[in-house]
GROMACS .gro file of C-alpha atoms in nm:
model
  456
    1MET     CA    1  -4.710   5.750   9.030
    2SER     CA    2  -4.541   6.064   8.915
    3LEU     CA    3  -4.441   6.397   9.054
    4GLN     CA    4  -4.401   6.651   8.793
    5GLN     CA    5  -4.352   6.968   8.983
    6PRO     CA    6  -4.110   7.061   9.253
    7ALA     CA    7  -4.200   6.956   9.612
    8ILE     CA    8  -4.038   6.966   9.967
    9PHE     CA    9  -4.014   6.652  10.180
   10CYS     CA   10  -4.028   6.712  10.553
   11ASN     CA   11  -3.951   6.481  10.835
   12MET     CA   12  -3.789   6.207  10.604
   13VAL     CA   13  -3.425   6.250  10.703
   14PHE     CA   14  -3.441   6.291  11.085
   15ASP     CA   15  -3.268   5.975  11.151
   16TRP     CA   16  -2.994   5.999  10.863
   17PRO     CA   17  -2.642   6.025  11.031
   18ALA     CA   18  -2.577   6.303  10.755
   19ARG     CA   19  -2.807   6.521  10.937
   20HIS     CA   20  -2.523   6.620  11.148
   21TRP     CA   21  -2.270   6.697  10.852
   22THR     CA   22  -2.196   7.063  10.938
   23ALA     CA   23  -1.905   7.228  10.789
   24LYS     CA   24  -1.733   7.199  11.102
   25TYR     CA   25  -1.790   6.823  11.136
   26LEU     CA   26  -1.680   6.786  10.764
   27SER     CA   27  -1.355   7.003  10.831
   28GLU     CA   28  -1.267   6.717  11.102
   29VAL     CA   29  -1.348   6.424  10.876
   30LEU     CA   30  -1.159   6.569  10.582
   31HIS     CA   31  -0.878   6.729  10.790
   32GLY     CA   32  -0.604   6.862  10.576
   33LYS     CA   33  -0.764   6.764  10.243
   34GLN     CA   34  -0.772   7.047   9.997
   35ILE     CA   35  -1.087   7.103   9.775
   36ARG     CA   36  -1.149   7.352   9.509
   37PHE     CA   37  -1.353   7.662   9.610
   38ARG     CA   38  -1.512   7.892   9.330
   39MET     CA   39  -1.478   8.252   9.416
   40GLY     CA   40  -1.721   8.510   9.302
   41MET     CA   41  -1.815   8.858   9.373
   42LYS     CA   42  -2.091   8.952   9.609
   43SER     CA   43  -2.394   9.151   9.499
   44THR     CA   44  -2.522   9.472   9.667
   45ASP     CA   45  -2.871   9.564   9.703
   46THR     CA   46  -2.811   9.884   9.497
   47GLY     CA   47  -2.585   9.739   9.232
   48ARG     CA   48  -2.681   9.374   9.133
   49ASN     CA   49  -2.531   9.275   8.804
   50THR     CA   50  -2.775   9.220   8.505
   51VAL     CA   51  -2.512   8.959   8.374
   52PRO     CA   52  -2.498   8.612   8.509
   53GLN     CA   53  -2.192   8.531   8.701
   54PHE     CA   54  -2.071   8.218   8.501
   55GLU     CA   55  -1.814   7.978   8.632
   56THR     CA   56  -1.572   8.091   8.343
   57THR     CA   57  -1.558   8.452   8.503
   58CYS     CA   58  -1.492   8.320   8.848
   59SER     CA   59  -1.141   8.237   9.012
   60TYR     CA   60  -1.066   7.945   9.193
   61VAL     CA   61  -0.897   7.850   9.526
   62GLU     CA   62  -0.756   7.517   9.650
   63ALA     CA   63  -0.802   7.521  10.032
   64THR     CA   64  -0.907   7.304  10.316
   65ILE     CA   65  -1.262   7.348  10.500
   66GLU     CA   66  -1.072   7.478  10.799
   67GLU     CA   67  -0.915   7.747  10.599
   68PHE     CA   68  -1.257   7.821  10.431
   69LEU     CA   69  -1.425   7.860  10.786
   70ALA     CA   70  -1.155   8.071  10.910
   71TRP     CA   71  -1.186   8.300  10.610
   72ASN     CA   72  -1.549   8.303  10.644
   73CYS     CA   73  -1.531   8.422  11.005
   74ASP     CA   74  -1.406   8.758  10.849
   75HIS     CA   75  -1.079   8.771  11.026
   76SER     CA   76  -0.875   9.065  10.904
   77GLY     CA   77  -0.543   9.008  10.791
   78ILE     CA   78  -0.601   8.642  10.739
   79SER     CA   79  -0.308   8.449  10.551
   80GLY     CA   80  -0.341   8.137  10.344
   81PRO     CA   81  -0.511   8.051  10.014
   82PHE     CA   82  -0.802   8.319  10.073
   83ARG     CA   83  -0.582   8.609  10.150
   84ASP     CA   84  -0.649   8.789   9.825
   85TYR     CA   85  -1.023   8.778   9.872
   86ASP     CA   86  -1.190   9.046  10.107
   87HIS     CA   87  -1.482   8.846  10.268
   88SER     CA   88  -1.696   9.155  10.255
   89LYS     CA   89  -1.663   9.148   9.873
   90PHE     CA   90  -1.636   8.775   9.778
   91TRP     CA   91  -1.818   8.448   9.830
   92ALA     CA   92  -1.674   8.107   9.831
   93TYR     CA   93  -1.833   7.779   9.690
   94ALA     CA   94  -1.709   7.431   9.699
   95ASP     CA   95  -1.952   7.293   9.455
   96TYR     CA   96  -2.003   6.969   9.266
   97LYS     CA   97  -1.775   6.764   9.500
   98TYR     CA   98  -1.857   6.399   9.428
   99PHE     CA   99  -1.836   6.166   9.729
  100VAL     CA  100  -1.644   5.909   9.557
  101SER     CA  101  -1.348   6.154   9.506
  102LEU     CA  102  -1.401   6.349   9.826
  103PHE     CA  103  -1.417   6.044  10.074
  104GLU     CA  104  -1.203   5.801   9.856
  105ASP     CA  105  -1.047   5.653  10.167
  106LYS     CA  106  -1.346   5.671  10.384
  107THR     CA  107  -1.614   5.495  10.200
  108ASP     CA  108  -1.808   5.383  10.510
  109ILE     CA  109  -1.942   5.729  10.523
  110PHE     CA  110  -2.152   5.661  10.217
  111GLN     CA  111  -2.395   5.486  10.446
  112ASP     CA  112  -2.476   5.821  10.625
  113VAL     CA  113  -2.685   5.919  10.316
  114ILE     CA  114  -3.002   5.698  10.277
  115TRP     CA  115  -3.168   5.774   9.960
  116SER     CA  116  -3.335   5.426   9.971
  117ASP     CA  117  -3.574   5.596  10.207
  118PHE     CA  118  -3.721   5.772   9.893
  119GLY     CA  119  -3.771   5.450   9.706
  120PHE     CA  120  -3.425   5.379   9.549
  121PRO     CA  121  -3.302   5.054   9.692
  122GLY     CA  122  -2.934   5.059   9.767
  123ARG     CA  123  -2.878   5.426   9.687
  124ASN     CA  124  -2.666   5.599   9.920
  125GLY     CA  125  -2.372   5.855   9.942
  126ARG     CA  126  -2.169   5.696   9.665
  127GLU     CA  127  -2.409   5.852   9.407
  128SER     CA  128  -2.414   6.201   9.588
  129THR     CA  129  -2.255   6.518   9.563
  130LEU     CA  130  -2.150   6.775   9.827
  131TRP     CA  131  -2.190   7.161   9.827
  132ILE     CA  132  -2.051   7.387  10.081
  133GLY     CA  133  -2.097   7.762  10.050
  134SER     CA  134  -2.077   8.110  10.201
  135LEU     CA  135  -2.338   8.396  10.207
  136GLY     CA  136  -2.416   8.493   9.864
  137ALA     CA  137  -2.266   8.189   9.683
  138HIS     CA  138  -2.468   8.069   9.391
  139THR     CA  139  -2.499   7.864   9.093
  140PRO     CA  140  -2.628   8.047   8.753
  141CYS     CA  141  -2.968   7.962   8.634
  142HIS     CA  142  -2.969   7.647   8.435
  143LEU     CA  143  -3.118   7.309   8.353
  144ASP     CA  144  -2.982   6.959   8.398
  145SER     CA  145  -3.017   6.748   8.075
  146TYR     CA  146  -3.005   6.442   8.274
  147GLY     CA  147  -3.242   6.289   8.529
  148CYS     CA  148  -3.432   6.446   8.813
  149ASN     CA  149  -3.285   6.574   9.144
  150LEU     CA  150  -3.314   6.518   9.517
  151VAL     CA  151  -3.140   6.799   9.743
  152PHE     CA  152  -3.097   6.755  10.118
  153GLN     CA  153  -3.019   7.070  10.305
  154VAL     CA  154  -2.794   6.998  10.602
  155GLN     CA  155  -2.677   7.339  10.717
  156GLY     CA  156  -2.789   7.690  10.660
  157ARG     CA  157  -3.059   7.782  10.402
  158LYS     CA  158  -3.073   7.819  10.041
  159ARG     CA  159  -3.323   8.017   9.814
  160TRP     CA  160  -3.427   7.832   9.488
  161HIS     CA  161  -3.577   7.991   9.206
  162LEU     CA  162  -3.736   7.756   8.975
  163PHE     CA  163  -3.906   7.781   8.636
  164PRO     CA  164  -4.093   7.495   8.464
  165PRO     CA  165  -3.954   7.343   8.149
  166GLU     CA  166  -4.221   7.474   7.910
  167ASP     CA  167  -4.094   7.835   7.985
  168THR     CA  168  -3.753   7.746   7.826
  169PRO     CA  169  -3.807   8.006   7.540
  170PHE     CA  170  -3.843   8.284   7.808
  171LEU     CA  171  -3.516   8.193   7.985
  172TYR     CA  172  -3.293   8.241   7.666
  173PRO     CA  173  -3.107   7.920   7.671
  174THR     CA  174  -2.735   7.915   7.569
  175ARG     CA  175  -2.466   7.656   7.568
  176ILE     CA  176  -2.197   7.906   7.632
  177PRO     CA  177  -2.006   7.842   7.873
  178TYR     CA  178  -2.028   7.485   7.764
  179GLU     CA  179  -2.069   7.222   8.029
  180GLU     CA  180  -2.188   6.872   7.954
  181SER     CA  181  -2.553   6.835   8.086
  182SER     CA  182  -2.610   7.188   8.174
  183VAL     CA  183  -2.804   7.442   7.962
  184PHE     CA  184  -2.750   7.803   8.114
  185SER     CA  185  -2.974   8.098   8.083
  186LYS     CA  186  -2.855   8.423   7.958
  187VAL     CA  187  -3.065   8.600   8.199
  188SER     CA  188  -2.980   8.718   8.547
  189VAL     CA  189  -3.286   8.590   8.707
  190VAL     CA  190  -3.245   8.782   9.025
  191ASN     CA  191  -3.203   9.108   8.831
  192PRO     CA  192  -3.309   9.068   8.488
  193ASP     CA  193  -3.232   9.301   8.196
  194LEU     CA  194  -3.580   9.310   8.047
  195LYS     CA  195  -3.474   9.535   7.779
  196ARG     CA  196  -3.245   9.274   7.632
  197PHE     CA  197  -3.453   8.969   7.742
  198PRO     CA  198  -3.822   9.101   7.727
  199GLN     CA  199  -3.982   8.753   7.703
  200PHE     CA  200  -3.841   8.674   8.045
  201GLN     CA  201  -4.141   8.857   8.200
  202LYS     CA  202  -4.357   8.558   8.092
  203ALA     CA  203  -4.152   8.304   8.287
  204ARG     CA  204  -4.337   8.154   8.579
  205ARG     CA  205  -4.114   8.188   8.876
  206HIS     CA  206  -4.142   7.944   9.186
  207VAL     CA  207  -3.932   8.047   9.486
  208VAL     CA  208  -3.873   7.848   9.794
  209THR     CA  209  -3.619   7.849  10.081
  210LEU     CA  210  -3.488   7.527  10.181
  211SER     CA  211  -3.408   7.480  10.536
  212PRO     CA  212  -3.200   7.229  10.728
  213GLY     CA  213  -3.363   6.883  10.744
  214GLN     CA  214  -3.572   6.945  10.424
  215VAL     CA  215  -3.527   6.772  10.085
  216LEU     CA  216  -3.631   6.933   9.755
  217PHE     CA  217  -3.734   6.733   9.461
  218VAL     CA  218  -3.668   6.906   9.134
  219PRO     CA  219  -3.833   6.735   8.830
  220ARG     CA  220  -3.664   6.674   8.495
  221HIS     CA  221  -3.554   6.982   8.306
  222TRP     CA  222  -3.683   7.245   8.563
  223TRP     CA  223  -3.460   7.552   8.551
  224HIS     CA  224  -3.317   7.655   8.881
  225TYR     CA  225  -3.099   7.923   9.026
  226VAL     CA  226  -2.976   7.854   9.378
  227GLU     CA  227  -2.829   8.106   9.624
  228CYS     CA  228  -2.686   8.063   9.978
  229THR     CA  229  -2.862   8.290  10.223
  230ASP     CA  230  -2.679   8.209  10.548
  231PRO     CA  231  -2.308   8.243  10.633
  232VAL     CA  232  -2.235   7.872  10.585
  233THR     CA  233  -2.436   7.625  10.406
  234VAL     CA  234  -2.404   7.243  10.344
  235SER     CA  235  -2.613   7.046  10.090
  236ILE     CA  236  -2.621   6.699   9.966
  237ASN     CA  237  -2.781   6.604   9.636
  238SER     CA  238  -2.820   6.310   9.400
  239TRP     CA  239  -2.927   6.310   9.035
  240ILE     CA  240  -3.168   6.018   8.967
  241GLU     CA  241  -3.131   5.850   8.624
  242LEU     CA  242  -3.437   5.828   8.407
  243GLU     CA  243  -3.546   5.645   8.087
  244GLU     CA  244  -3.518   5.980   7.884
  245ASP     CA  245  -3.155   6.003   7.965
  246HIS     CA  246  -3.049   5.761   7.694
  247GLN     CA  247  -3.157   5.997   7.424
  248ALA     CA  248  -3.046   6.297   7.606
  249ARG     CA  249  -2.699   6.160   7.601
  250VAL     CA  250  -2.703   6.158   7.216
  251GLU     CA  251  -2.833   6.502   7.221
  252GLU     CA  252  -2.544   6.603   7.457
  253ALA     CA  253  -2.295   6.449   7.231
  254ILE     CA  254  -2.442   6.645   6.933
  255THR     CA  255  -2.393   6.951   7.125
  256ARG     CA  256  -2.051   6.890   7.249
  257MET     CA  257  -1.929   6.815   6.889
  258LEU     CA  258  -2.074   7.129   6.756
  259VAL     CA  259  -1.969   7.369   7.024
  260CYS     CA  260  -1.619   7.236   7.036
  261ALA     CA  261  -1.577   7.238   6.660
  262LEU     CA  262  -1.706   7.593   6.600
  263LYS     CA  263  -1.545   7.740   6.916
  264SER     CA  264  -1.205   7.580   6.868
  265ALA     CA  265  -1.219   7.699   6.510
  266GLU     CA  266  -1.274   8.048   6.640
  267ASP     CA  267  -0.991   8.057   6.893
  268PRO     CA  268  -0.795   7.712   6.926
  269HIS     CA  269  -0.593   7.871   7.216
  270ASN     CA  270  -0.847   8.020   7.440
  271THR     CA  271  -1.079   7.740   7.563
  272ARG     CA  272  -1.118   7.909   7.911
  273ALA     CA  273  -1.342   8.173   7.749
  274TRP     CA  274  -1.609   7.932   7.658
  275LEU     CA  275  -1.543   7.591   7.826
  276ASN     CA  276  -1.663   7.561   8.190
  277PRO     CA  277  -1.379   7.468   8.432
  278THR     CA  278  -1.553   7.140   8.523
  279GLU     CA  279  -1.484   7.008   8.180
  280VAL     CA  280  -1.156   6.850   8.194
  281GLU     CA  281  -1.189   6.577   7.903
  282GLU     CA  282  -1.025   6.645   7.570
  283THR     CA  283  -1.231   6.846   7.326
  284SER     CA  284  -1.078   6.724   6.975
  285HIS     CA  285  -1.312   6.629   6.704
  286ALA     CA  286  -1.201   6.278   6.687
  287VAL     CA  287  -1.271   6.230   7.045
  288ASN     CA  288  -1.618   6.381   7.031
  289CYS     CA  289  -1.713   6.173   6.719
  290ARG     CA  290  -1.635   5.867   6.933
  291TYR     CA  291  -1.828   5.998   7.215
  292LEU     CA  292  -2.134   6.051   6.973
  293ASN     CA  293  -2.105   5.692   6.841
  294ARG     CA  294  -2.090   5.560   7.185
  295ALA     CA  295  -2.401   5.753   7.280
  296ILE     CA  296  -2.594   5.627   6.972
  297SER     CA  297  -2.464   5.272   7.040
  298ALA     CA  298  -2.575   5.273   7.396
  299PHE     CA  299  -2.913   5.397   7.314
  300PHE     CA  300  -2.979   5.091   7.089
  301ASP     CA  301  -2.817   4.848   7.359
  302HIS     CA  302  -3.051   4.984   7.613
  303SER     CA  303  -3.365   4.986   7.393
  304GLY     CA  304  -3.365   4.600   7.356
  305THR     CA  305  -3.615   4.626   7.061
  306SER     CA  306  -3.577   4.581   6.703
  307LYS     CA  307  -3.472   4.892   6.488
  308GLY     CA  308  -3.809   4.900   6.291
  309VAL     CA  309  -3.989   4.914   6.626
  310LYS     CA  310  -3.782   5.180   6.748
  311THR     CA  311  -3.805   5.405   6.439
  312GLN     CA  312  -4.186   5.393   6.458
  313GLU     CA  313  -4.191   5.463   6.823
  314LEU     CA  314  -3.975   5.786   6.754
  315LYS     CA  315  -4.218   5.886   6.494
  316THR     CA  316  -4.504   5.828   6.711
  317ASN     CA  317  -4.346   6.030   6.997
  318GLY     CA  318  -4.283   6.316   6.753
  319GLU     CA  319  -4.635   6.335   6.663
  320ASP     CA  320  -4.759   6.320   7.019
  321MET     CA  321  -4.507   6.606   7.129
  322LYS     CA  322  -4.653   6.824   6.867
  323LYS     CA  323  -5.000   6.776   7.020
  324ASP     CA  324  -4.860   6.834   7.350
  325GLU     CA  325  -4.704   7.165   7.238
  326LEU     CA  326  -5.044   7.310   7.118
  327ASN     CA  327  -5.214   7.202   7.437
  328VAL     CA  328  -4.952   7.348   7.663
  329TYR     CA  329  -4.934   7.672   7.481
  330HIS     CA  330  -5.312   7.715   7.492
  331LEU     CA  331  -5.295   7.652   7.855
  332MET     CA  332  -5.027   7.899   7.911
  333GLU     CA  333  -5.191   8.169   7.721
  334VAL     CA  334  -5.518   8.129   7.933
  335GLU     CA  335  -5.319   8.138   8.249
  336GLN     CA  336  -5.149   8.462   8.139
  337THR     CA  337  -5.445   8.648   8.032
  338GLY     CA  338  -5.637   8.575   8.362
  339SER     CA  339  -5.580   8.730   8.714
  340GLN     CA  340  -5.259   8.592   8.851
  341ASN     CA  341  -5.389   8.601   9.204
  342LEU     CA  342  -5.704   8.413   9.113
  343THR     CA  343  -5.482   8.151   8.947
  344LEU     CA  344  -5.274   8.124   9.250
  345GLU     CA  345  -5.567   8.076   9.475
  346THR     CA  346  -5.722   7.812   9.246
  347VAL     CA  347  -5.366   7.626   9.251
  348LYS     CA  348  -5.352   7.642   9.616
  349GLN     CA  349  -5.721   7.493   9.665
  350GLU     CA  350  -5.659   7.224   9.400
  351VAL     CA  351  -5.332   7.098   9.566
  352ALA     CA  352  -5.439   7.142   9.939
  353SER     CA  353  -5.607   6.793   9.953
  354SER     CA  354  -5.311   6.632   9.755
  355PHE     CA  355  -5.041   6.693  10.017
  356GLY     CA  356  -4.991   6.598  10.388
  357PRO     CA  357  -4.787   6.754  10.656
  358ASP     CA  358  -4.467   6.574  10.521
  359LEU     CA  359  -4.479   6.682  10.158
  360LEU     CA  360  -4.514   7.046  10.050
  361PRO     CA  361  -4.582   7.147   9.711
  362VAL     CA  362  -4.378   7.449   9.547
  363LEU     CA  363  -4.617   7.726   9.419
  364PRO     CA  364  -4.549   7.999   9.175
  365SER     CA  365  -4.461   8.322   9.312
  366SER     CA  366  -4.730   8.585   9.312
  367GLU     CA  367  -4.468   8.868   9.245
  368LYS     CA  368  -4.301   8.941   8.907
  369PRO     CA  369  -3.972   9.089   9.075
  370PRO     CA  370  -3.758   8.839   9.264
  371SER     CA  371  -3.921   8.721   9.570
  372GLU     CA  372  -3.734   8.768   9.894
  373ARG     CA  373  -3.966   8.534  10.080
  374GLY     CA  374  -3.930   8.165  10.124
  375GLY     CA  375  -4.180   7.905  10.170
  376ILE     CA  376  -4.384   7.930   9.847
  377PHE     CA  377  -4.502   7.589   9.711
  378GLU     CA  378  -4.672   7.417   9.427
  379SER     CA  379  -4.737   7.082   9.280
  380ASP     CA  380  -5.012   6.843   9.167
  381ASP     CA  381  -4.893   6.509   9.286
  382LYS     CA  382  -5.132   6.295   9.506
  383ASP     CA  383  -4.931   5.984   9.596
  384PHE     CA  384  -4.660   6.091   9.819
  385VAL     CA  385  -4.670   6.032  10.186
  386GLY     CA  386  -4.435   6.085  10.478
  387LYS     CA  387  -4.194   5.862  10.658
  388GLY     CA  388  -4.445   5.786  10.946
  389GLY     CA  389  -4.501   5.424  10.867
  390GLU     CA  390  -4.697   5.475  10.550
  391HIS     CA  391  -4.602   5.328  10.209
  392PHE     CA  392  -4.362   5.527  10.006
  393GLY     CA  393  -4.299   5.423   9.654
  394LYS     CA  394  -4.010   5.524   9.417
  395LEU     CA  395  -4.035   5.862   9.250
  396HIS     CA  396  -4.101   5.850   8.860
  397CYS     CA  397  -4.129   6.133   8.629
  398THR     CA  398  -4.358   6.093   8.336
  399LYS     CA  399  -4.231   5.877   8.051
  400ARG     CA  400  -4.233   6.188   7.812
  401GLN     CA  401  -4.214   6.531   7.956
  402GLN     CA  402  -4.406   6.798   7.785
  403ARG     CA  403  -4.186   6.993   7.522
  404MET     CA  404  -3.972   7.231   7.662
  405SER     CA  405  -4.103   7.507   7.481
  406LYS     CA  406  -4.452   7.611   7.373
  407SER     CA  407  -4.429   7.654   7.004
  408GLU     CA  408  -4.172   7.694   6.723
  409ASN     CA  409  -4.283   8.067   6.703
  410ALA     CA  410  -4.202   8.120   7.068
  411THR     CA  411  -3.861   7.975   7.023
  412VAL     CA  412  -3.786   8.174   6.717
  413GLY     CA  413  -3.907   8.482   6.881
  414GLN     CA  414  -3.677   8.411   7.165
  415ILE     CA  415  -3.369   8.371   6.947
  416ALA     CA  416  -3.445   8.661   6.728
  417SER     CA  417  -3.493   8.890   7.012
  418ASN     CA  418  -3.127   8.835   7.119
  419HIS     CA  419  -3.019   9.018   6.821
  420ALA     CA  420  -3.256   9.299   6.798
  421MET     CA  421  -3.143   9.523   7.072
  422ALA     CA  422  -2.820   9.714   7.019
  423HIS     CA  423  -2.589   9.801   6.708
  424SER     CA  424  -2.451   9.450   6.739
  425GLN     CA  425  -2.750   9.306   6.560
  426THR     CA  426  -2.558   9.356   6.232
  427PHE     CA  427  -2.286   9.124   6.338
  428ILE     CA  428  -2.355   8.754   6.367
  429SER     CA  429  -2.112   8.596   6.610
  430THR     CA  430  -2.002   8.222   6.647
  431ASP     CA  431  -2.196   8.227   6.975
  432ASP     CA  432  -2.514   8.356   6.791
  433VAL     CA  433  -2.496   8.070   6.533
  434LEU     CA  434  -2.441   7.800   6.832
  435ASP     CA  435  -2.739   7.933   7.020
  436CYS     CA  436  -2.936   7.832   6.731
  437LEU     CA  437  -2.770   7.510   6.635
  438VAL     CA  438  -2.768   7.367   6.980
  439ASN     CA  439  -3.110   7.509   7.102
  440PRO     CA  440  -3.258   7.213   7.301
  441GLN     CA  441  -3.536   7.178   7.041
  442VAL     CA  442  -3.281   7.149   6.764
  443THR     CA  443  -3.067   6.888   6.929
  444LYS     CA  444  -3.361   6.683   7.005
  445ILE     CA  445  -3.452   6.674   6.651
  446VAL     CA  446  -3.111   6.591   6.530
  447ALA     CA  447  -3.073   6.310   6.775
  448GLN     CA  448  -3.397   6.159   6.673
  449LEU     CA  449  -3.304   6.193   6.293
  450LEU     CA  450  -2.959   6.011   6.373
  451ILE     CA  451  -3.126   5.741   6.564
  452GLN     CA  452  -3.389   5.692   6.284
  453GLY     CA  453  -3.112   5.676   6.010
  454ARG     CA  454  -2.919   5.434   6.215
  455SER     CA  455  -3.214   5.206   6.239
  456LEU     CA  456  -3.275   5.178   5.873
   0.00000   0.00000   0.00000
């Protein structure tokens, strides 16, 4: 059983104690505990920025949830940690708050989150992350290198913009700012600069508004931009490990080594410009070499097969992926040359019989501009059922996802177009080189070559 496209689960968490985890409730549970809020500028309808608001451009505040809620009520003349931030101009986001750190002395609360209901025995809040945000708070468009994602919306609503992995060339991937396991898009997907990023017009956007009580499934390597659309939002998520993660960690180690080496050489005293604030580990070359060697050793430890067999398996997978690239590319070309309305109607008809009232597929948006409507769904899975007494198995992604891009030509075209716009095309920066060296396609090949070389 596999689910390869986003879907929303309904009526699955009605009996979870965490259903009542509003920001007010959490402020009482975590009374007096300071957490870090990311502060960003709100966008206006007439002046949305065409540049993503990366975490390296944000400021940060240490505050309690009580202080956040008081500021969020828009009280004029408020004192405290938010005093320098006009509520009408800024949003606040307590993101990536791991339960094990947040509730370190209240571990019983882990049982309030019951991911085992989704087919993962024993999985609860210990493997979860909390998100609390104000209106407009968002994460830049990115894909996660590891696993798939389950997101439970507790309070308020969030609008998700999702793009399939095979559209990666159209999202203009970059590893600056660097964060392990996050590949960012250079495009502001809610207000794209199509002169600079013309290929983005080909990306297939899926838009859905996640409401309280719903759980969104985000498959491996699906791009997503997420924005809070209510005054206060609370979400809980868990990243589910997958078999592919073992090679992905080798790819991430290669990426880390290259980014840190080149960017540190360029400016050894200014890591803030390129290193995400979430990255707190040492970035020296010696440390990164050890990290890479541990990732490769872990790959072989997990494989449990002879090195010769593993080499053959990698070669076979490489051949299969080339075939998949051609098939995906052909399919996409057919879809893009046909009528989009007709395609959407066909998709809706095909998935109508595959989903019941408790599982809703996420469909591609019928509009090219950013959609302001929620509840658009698409998927093609046939095996999921609700929580009303029927059998529900463990979520599985396919053993080998389709290649993230459709062809070498598409990727080369995407990279080249980054430098064909303004006068800056005559100057090749360190970031330009890195965008090529740590492109997801390239790091995948390097990882496979390293593994094959180790197996000889």
